[in-house]
XYZ file of C-alpha atoms in Angstrom:
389
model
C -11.653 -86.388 -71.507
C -7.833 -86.974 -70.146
C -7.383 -89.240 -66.972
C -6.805 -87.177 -63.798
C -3.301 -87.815 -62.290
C -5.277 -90.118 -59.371
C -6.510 -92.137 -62.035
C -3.411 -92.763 -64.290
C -1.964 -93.201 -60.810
C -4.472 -96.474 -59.990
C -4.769 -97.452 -63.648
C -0.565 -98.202 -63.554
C -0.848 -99.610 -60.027
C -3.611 -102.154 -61.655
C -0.844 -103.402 -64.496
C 0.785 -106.695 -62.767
C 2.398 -109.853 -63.850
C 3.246 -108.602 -67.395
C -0.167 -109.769 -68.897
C -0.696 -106.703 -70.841
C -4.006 -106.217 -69.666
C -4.816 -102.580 -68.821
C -7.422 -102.530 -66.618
C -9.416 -98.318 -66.005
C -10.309 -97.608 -62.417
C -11.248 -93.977 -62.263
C -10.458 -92.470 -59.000
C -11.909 -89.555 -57.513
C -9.207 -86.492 -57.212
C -11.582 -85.391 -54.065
C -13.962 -86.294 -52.222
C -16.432 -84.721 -49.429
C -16.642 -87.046 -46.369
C -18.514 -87.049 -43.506
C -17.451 -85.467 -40.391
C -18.541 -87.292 -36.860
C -21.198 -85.514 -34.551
C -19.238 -82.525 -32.333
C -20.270 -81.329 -28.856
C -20.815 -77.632 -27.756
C -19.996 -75.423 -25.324
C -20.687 -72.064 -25.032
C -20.654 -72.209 -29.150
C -23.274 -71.120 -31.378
C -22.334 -73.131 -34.072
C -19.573 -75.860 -35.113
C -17.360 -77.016 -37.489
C -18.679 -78.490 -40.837
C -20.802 -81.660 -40.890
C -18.782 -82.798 -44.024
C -15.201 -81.359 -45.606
C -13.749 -82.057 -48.786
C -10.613 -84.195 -49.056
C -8.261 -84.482 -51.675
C -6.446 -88.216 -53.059
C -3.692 -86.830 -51.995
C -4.470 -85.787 -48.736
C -5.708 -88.649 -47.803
C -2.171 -90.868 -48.899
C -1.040 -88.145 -46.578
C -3.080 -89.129 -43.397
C -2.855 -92.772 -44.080
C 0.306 -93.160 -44.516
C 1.051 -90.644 -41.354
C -1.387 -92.657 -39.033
C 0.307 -95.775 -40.285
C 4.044 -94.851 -40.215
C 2.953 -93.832 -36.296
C 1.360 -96.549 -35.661
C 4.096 -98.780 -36.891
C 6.742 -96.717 -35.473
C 5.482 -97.519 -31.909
C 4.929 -101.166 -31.949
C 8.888 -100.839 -32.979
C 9.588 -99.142 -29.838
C 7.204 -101.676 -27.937
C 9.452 -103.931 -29.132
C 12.564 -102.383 -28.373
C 11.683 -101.868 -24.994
C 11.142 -105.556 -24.489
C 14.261 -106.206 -25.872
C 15.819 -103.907 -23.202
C 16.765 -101.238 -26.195
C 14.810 -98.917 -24.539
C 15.611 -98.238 -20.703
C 13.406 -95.771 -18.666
C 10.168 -94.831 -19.563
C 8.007 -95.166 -22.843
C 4.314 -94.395 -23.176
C 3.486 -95.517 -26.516
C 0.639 -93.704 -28.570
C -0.956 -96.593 -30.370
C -4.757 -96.069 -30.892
C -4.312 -92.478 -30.631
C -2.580 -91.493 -34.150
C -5.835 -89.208 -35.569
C -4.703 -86.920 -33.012
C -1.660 -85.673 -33.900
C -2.114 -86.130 -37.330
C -5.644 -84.716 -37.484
C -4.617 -81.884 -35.861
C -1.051 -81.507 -38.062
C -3.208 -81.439 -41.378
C -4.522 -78.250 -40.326
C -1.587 -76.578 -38.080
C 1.571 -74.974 -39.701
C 5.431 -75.376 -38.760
C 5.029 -71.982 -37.384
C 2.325 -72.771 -34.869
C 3.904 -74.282 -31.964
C 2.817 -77.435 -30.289
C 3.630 -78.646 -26.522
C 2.492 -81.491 -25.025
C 2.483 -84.214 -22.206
C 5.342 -87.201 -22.235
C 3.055 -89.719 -24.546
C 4.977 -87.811 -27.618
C 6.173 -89.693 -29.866
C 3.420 -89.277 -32.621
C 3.434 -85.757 -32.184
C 7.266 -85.358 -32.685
C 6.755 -87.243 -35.962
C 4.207 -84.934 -37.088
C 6.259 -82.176 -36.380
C 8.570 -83.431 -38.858
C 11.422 -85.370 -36.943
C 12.190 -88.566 -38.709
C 10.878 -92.036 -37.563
C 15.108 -92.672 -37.354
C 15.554 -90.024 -35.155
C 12.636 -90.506 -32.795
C 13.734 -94.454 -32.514
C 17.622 -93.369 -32.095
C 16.375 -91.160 -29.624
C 14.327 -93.990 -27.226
C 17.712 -95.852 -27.560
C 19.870 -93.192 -26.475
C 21.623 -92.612 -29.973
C 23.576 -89.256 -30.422
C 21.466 -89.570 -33.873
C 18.275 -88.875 -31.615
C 17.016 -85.838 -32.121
C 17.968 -84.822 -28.664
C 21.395 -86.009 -29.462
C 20.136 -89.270 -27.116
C 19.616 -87.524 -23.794
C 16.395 -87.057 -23.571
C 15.034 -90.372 -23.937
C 11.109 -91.063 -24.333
C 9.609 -88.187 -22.937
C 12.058 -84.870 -23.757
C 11.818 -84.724 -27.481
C 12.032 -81.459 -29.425
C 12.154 -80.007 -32.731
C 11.580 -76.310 -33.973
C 8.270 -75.249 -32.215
C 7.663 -78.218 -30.950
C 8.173 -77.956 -27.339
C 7.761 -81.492 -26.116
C 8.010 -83.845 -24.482
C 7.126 -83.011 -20.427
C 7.596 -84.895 -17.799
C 5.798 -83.726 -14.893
C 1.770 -83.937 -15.022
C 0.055 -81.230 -16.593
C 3.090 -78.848 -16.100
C 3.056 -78.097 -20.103
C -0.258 -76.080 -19.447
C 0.880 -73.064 -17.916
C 3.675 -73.217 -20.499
C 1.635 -73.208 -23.364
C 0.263 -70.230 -22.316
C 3.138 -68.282 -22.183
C 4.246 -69.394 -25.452
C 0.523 -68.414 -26.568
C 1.171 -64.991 -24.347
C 4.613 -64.673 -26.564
C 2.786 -65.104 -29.680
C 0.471 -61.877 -28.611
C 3.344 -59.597 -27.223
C 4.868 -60.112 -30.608
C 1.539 -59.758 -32.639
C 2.297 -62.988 -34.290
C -0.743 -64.763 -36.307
C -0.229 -67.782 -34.665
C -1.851 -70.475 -32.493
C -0.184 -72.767 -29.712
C -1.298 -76.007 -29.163
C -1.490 -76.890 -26.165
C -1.802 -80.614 -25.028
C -2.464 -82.475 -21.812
C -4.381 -85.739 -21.064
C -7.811 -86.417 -18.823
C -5.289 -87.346 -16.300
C -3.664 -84.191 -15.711
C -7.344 -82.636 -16.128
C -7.901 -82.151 -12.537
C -4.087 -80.542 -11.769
C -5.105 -76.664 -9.895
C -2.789 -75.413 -12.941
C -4.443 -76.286 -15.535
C -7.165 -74.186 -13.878
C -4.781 -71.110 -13.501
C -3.668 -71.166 -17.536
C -7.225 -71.080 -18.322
C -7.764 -68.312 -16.103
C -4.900 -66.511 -17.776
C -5.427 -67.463 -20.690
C -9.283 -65.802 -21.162
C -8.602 -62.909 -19.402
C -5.800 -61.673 -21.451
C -7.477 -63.670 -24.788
C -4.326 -65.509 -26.043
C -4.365 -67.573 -29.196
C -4.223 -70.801 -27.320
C -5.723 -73.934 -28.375
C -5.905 -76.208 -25.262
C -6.392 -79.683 -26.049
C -7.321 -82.519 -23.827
C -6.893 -85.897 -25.166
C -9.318 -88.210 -23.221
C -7.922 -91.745 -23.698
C -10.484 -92.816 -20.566
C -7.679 -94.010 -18.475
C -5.510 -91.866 -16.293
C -3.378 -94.379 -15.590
C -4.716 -97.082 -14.365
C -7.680 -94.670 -12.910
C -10.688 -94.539 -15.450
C -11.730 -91.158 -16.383
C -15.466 -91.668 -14.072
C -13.578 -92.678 -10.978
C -11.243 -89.888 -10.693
C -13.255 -87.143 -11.958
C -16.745 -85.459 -10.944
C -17.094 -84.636 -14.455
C -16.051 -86.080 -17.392
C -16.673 -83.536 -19.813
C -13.571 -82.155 -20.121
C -14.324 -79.699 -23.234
C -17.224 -77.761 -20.554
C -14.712 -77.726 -17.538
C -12.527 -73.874 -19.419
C -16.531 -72.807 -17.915
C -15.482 -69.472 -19.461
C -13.702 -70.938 -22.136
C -15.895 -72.105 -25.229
C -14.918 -75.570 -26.047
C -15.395 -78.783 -28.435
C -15.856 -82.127 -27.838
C -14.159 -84.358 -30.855
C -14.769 -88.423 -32.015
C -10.931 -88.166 -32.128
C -11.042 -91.887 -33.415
C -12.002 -89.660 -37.171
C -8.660 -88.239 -38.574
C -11.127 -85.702 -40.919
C -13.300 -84.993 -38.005
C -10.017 -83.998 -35.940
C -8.981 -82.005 -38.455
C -11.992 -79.628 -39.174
C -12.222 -79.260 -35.697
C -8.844 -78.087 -35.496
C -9.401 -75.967 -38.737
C -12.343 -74.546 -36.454
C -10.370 -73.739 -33.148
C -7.682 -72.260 -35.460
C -9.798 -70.012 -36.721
C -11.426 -69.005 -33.936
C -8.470 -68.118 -31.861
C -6.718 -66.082 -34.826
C -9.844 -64.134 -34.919
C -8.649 -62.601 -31.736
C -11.593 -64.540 -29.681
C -8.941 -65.875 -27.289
C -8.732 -69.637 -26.355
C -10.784 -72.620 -26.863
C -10.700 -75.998 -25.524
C -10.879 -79.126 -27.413
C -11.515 -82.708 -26.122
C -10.280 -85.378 -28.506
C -11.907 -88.470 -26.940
C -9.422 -91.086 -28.689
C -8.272 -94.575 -26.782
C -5.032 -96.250 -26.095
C -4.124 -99.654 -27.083
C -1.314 -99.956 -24.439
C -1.013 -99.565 -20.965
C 0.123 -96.260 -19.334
C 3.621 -97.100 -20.052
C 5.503 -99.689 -21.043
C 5.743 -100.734 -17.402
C 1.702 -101.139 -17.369
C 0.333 -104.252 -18.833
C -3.031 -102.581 -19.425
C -4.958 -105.124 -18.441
C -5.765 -105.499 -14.622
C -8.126 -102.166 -14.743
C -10.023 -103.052 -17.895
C -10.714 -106.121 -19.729
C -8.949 -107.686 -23.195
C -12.374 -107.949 -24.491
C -12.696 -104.115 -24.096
C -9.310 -103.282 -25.914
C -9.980 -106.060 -28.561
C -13.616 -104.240 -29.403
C -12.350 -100.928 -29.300
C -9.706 -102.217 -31.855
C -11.887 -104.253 -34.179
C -14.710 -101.764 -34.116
C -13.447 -97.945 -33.747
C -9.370 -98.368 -34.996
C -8.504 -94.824 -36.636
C -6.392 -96.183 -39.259
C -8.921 -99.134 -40.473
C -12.263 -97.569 -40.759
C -10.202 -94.066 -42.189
C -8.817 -96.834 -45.171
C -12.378 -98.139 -45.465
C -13.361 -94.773 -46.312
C -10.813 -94.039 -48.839
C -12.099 -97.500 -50.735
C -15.748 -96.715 -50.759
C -14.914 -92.954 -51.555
C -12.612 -94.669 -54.400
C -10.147 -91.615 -53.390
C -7.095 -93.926 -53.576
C -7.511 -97.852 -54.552
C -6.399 -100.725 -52.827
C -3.192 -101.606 -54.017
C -2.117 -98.437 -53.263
C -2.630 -98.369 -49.627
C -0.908 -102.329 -50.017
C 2.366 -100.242 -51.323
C 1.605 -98.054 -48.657
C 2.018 -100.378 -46.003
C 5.081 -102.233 -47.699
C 7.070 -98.724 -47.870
C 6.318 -97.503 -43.948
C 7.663 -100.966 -43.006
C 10.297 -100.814 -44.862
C 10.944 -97.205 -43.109
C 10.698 -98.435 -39.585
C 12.252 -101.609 -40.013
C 15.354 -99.370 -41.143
C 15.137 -96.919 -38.404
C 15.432 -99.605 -36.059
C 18.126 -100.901 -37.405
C 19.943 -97.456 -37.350
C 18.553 -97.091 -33.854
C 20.296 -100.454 -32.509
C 23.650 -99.776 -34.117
C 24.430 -96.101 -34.628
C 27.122 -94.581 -32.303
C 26.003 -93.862 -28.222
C 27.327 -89.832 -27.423
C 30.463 -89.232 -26.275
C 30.607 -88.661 -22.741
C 31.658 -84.994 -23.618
C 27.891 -84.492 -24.355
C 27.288 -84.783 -20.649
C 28.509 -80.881 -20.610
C 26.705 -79.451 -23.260
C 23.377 -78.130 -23.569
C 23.422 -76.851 -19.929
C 24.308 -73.412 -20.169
C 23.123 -70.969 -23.401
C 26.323 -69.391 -23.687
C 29.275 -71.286 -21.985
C 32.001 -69.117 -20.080
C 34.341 -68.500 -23.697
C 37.916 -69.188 -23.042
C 38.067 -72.114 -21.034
C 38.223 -75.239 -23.109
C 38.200 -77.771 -20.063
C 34.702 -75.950 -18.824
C 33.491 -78.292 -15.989
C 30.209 -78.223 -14.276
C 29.584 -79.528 -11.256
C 27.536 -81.925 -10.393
C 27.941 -83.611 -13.614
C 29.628 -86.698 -13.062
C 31.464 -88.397 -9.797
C 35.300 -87.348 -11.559
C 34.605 -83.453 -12.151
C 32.233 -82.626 -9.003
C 34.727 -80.483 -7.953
C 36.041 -78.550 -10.810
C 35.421 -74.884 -10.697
């Protein structure tokens, strides 16, 4: 019987040191793994107890969460350096989210979410250089350097907010687009347990059942608005009940697979023309709110060191792969190696490459430009051109 490509894969990754020894490690080309428990609402039933994943898959998911997670302790750094200026809320701890969720979505389903973005514009395929060269205000950001932590974009992927919970009412009228235009599409629509309580959130729900649009609303819980944990600033924390009309989910979102069948669930249930359903990913930060927030004067080290040792996304999802022998050990080693070698590039490119030219400060304002006037001015733009026209 011929070796799978998985296993010719590990067998060559087991030849070192020139000793001529082959050594056979047959890896599994799939494998089905267990899903964590889900929580109903207004559900009959749930996604899958257990889904299959394939080898390569899962290089996909590790090597996702990991190039995240690396990513942002490069920014964290940057920022200390005084690289980054402004704001940065970092999305360590979180990474099963947005990848979870990626596995299942498509380029064409569009995703908007709160200002902690920077995993999520990853996943939505912007390059680690471009997300760093954006923080640093780069013209190779992928906002061309002007939007800075929290205004990243790429197609369908509509940030990158600012202001709390104002991405919810949006989503839904990218999710009422998708309807007008009979697309078969979902929206993802993101917001965290801070932003839970905002009266608009309330009013896209509303919307958003009684016209049934193919929205996905997704609250990811990191327990800390803030500094405000979730049980002191809300009368209930069970965020995937509080659509009451709107069936919803509540997701281990520490479980990349268990993310991503819910997703596959919710997907499926909105394109079925059921209209929306809510999702909380309960997940956990590593970081303060922002870089600005040390993190530690409203909950303990000991708390953030446990959650880290015991329920880290990327570490128990790697001990899986080993005992499901769906990629071997060395191989997630070379893993590692190459994502470093990534960001460490990145923010190289992301310290060095060119700042805009200050003619950038004009464009992107207006769609179309008055044509015909070359020395276009708008006012307000800088303390030399106030004035002009």
């Amino acid at each position: 019987m011929p070796l799978s490509s998985s296993a010719i894969r590990a067998n060559l990754l087991l030849l070192r040191g020139g000793c001529g020894l082959f050594v056979s490690s047959r890896l599994a080309s799939s494998a089905m793994l267990s899903t964590r428990p889900y929580k109903l609402h207004k559900l009959e039933s749930g996604p899958a107890s257990e889904a299959q994943v394939t080898s390569d898959e899962a290089r996909k998911y590790y090597r996702d969460m990991a190039t995240v997670r690396r990513m942002e302790t490069a920014a964290g750094n940057l920022y200390k350096e005084k690289a980054i200026r402004g704001f940065c809320h970092l999305y360590s701890g979180q990474e099963a989210c947005c990848v979870g969720m990626e596995a299942v979505l498509d380029r064409n389903d569009p995703v908007i979410t709160a200002y902690r973005a920077h995993g999520w514009t990853y996943t939505r395929g912007v390059p680690v250089k471009a997300v760093l060269s954006e923080l640093t205000g780069r013209a190779s950001g992928c906002a061309k350097g002007k939007g800075g932590s929290m205004h990243m974009y790429n197609h369908n992927f509509y940030g990158g907010n600012g202001i709390v919970g104002a991405q919810v009412p949006l989503g839904a009228g990218i999710a009422f687009a998708q309807k007008y235009r009979e697309d078969k599409r979902v929206c993802v629509t993101l917001y965290g347990d801070g932003a839970a309580n905002q009266g608009q959130v309330f009013e896209a729900f509303n919307m958003a059942k009684l016209w049934d649009l193919p929205c996905i609303f997704v609250c990811e819980n990191n327990k800390y608005g803030m500094g405000t944990a979730v049980e002191r600033a809300a009368a209930s924390t069970a965020y995937y009940t509080r659509g009451d009309y709107i069936p919803g989910l509540w997701v281990d979102a520490m479980d990349v697979i268990t993310v991503r069948e819910a997703t596959r669930f919710a997907k499926d249930w909105c394109l079925s023309g059921k209209g929306p359903i809510l999702l909380e990913m309960e997940t956990y930060r590593y970081h303060g709110h922002s870089m600005s927030d040390p993190g530690t004067s409203y909950r303990t080290r000991e708390e953030v060191q446990s959650m880290r040792q015991m329920r880290d996304p990327i570490a128990s999802f790697r001990q899986t792969l080993l005992t499901a022998e769906l990629v071997a050990e060395e191989e997630l080693k070379e893993i590692d190696q190459s994502v470093r070698k990534e960001v460490d590039e990145a923010v190289q490119a992301a310290k060095t490459n060119a700042v805009p030219d200050p003619k950038e400060l004009y464009t992107n304002v207006y769609s179309q430009p008055p044509s015909g006037q070359p020395n276009y001015r708008i006012r307000g733009i800088d303390q030399f051109t106030w004035s002009a026209n």
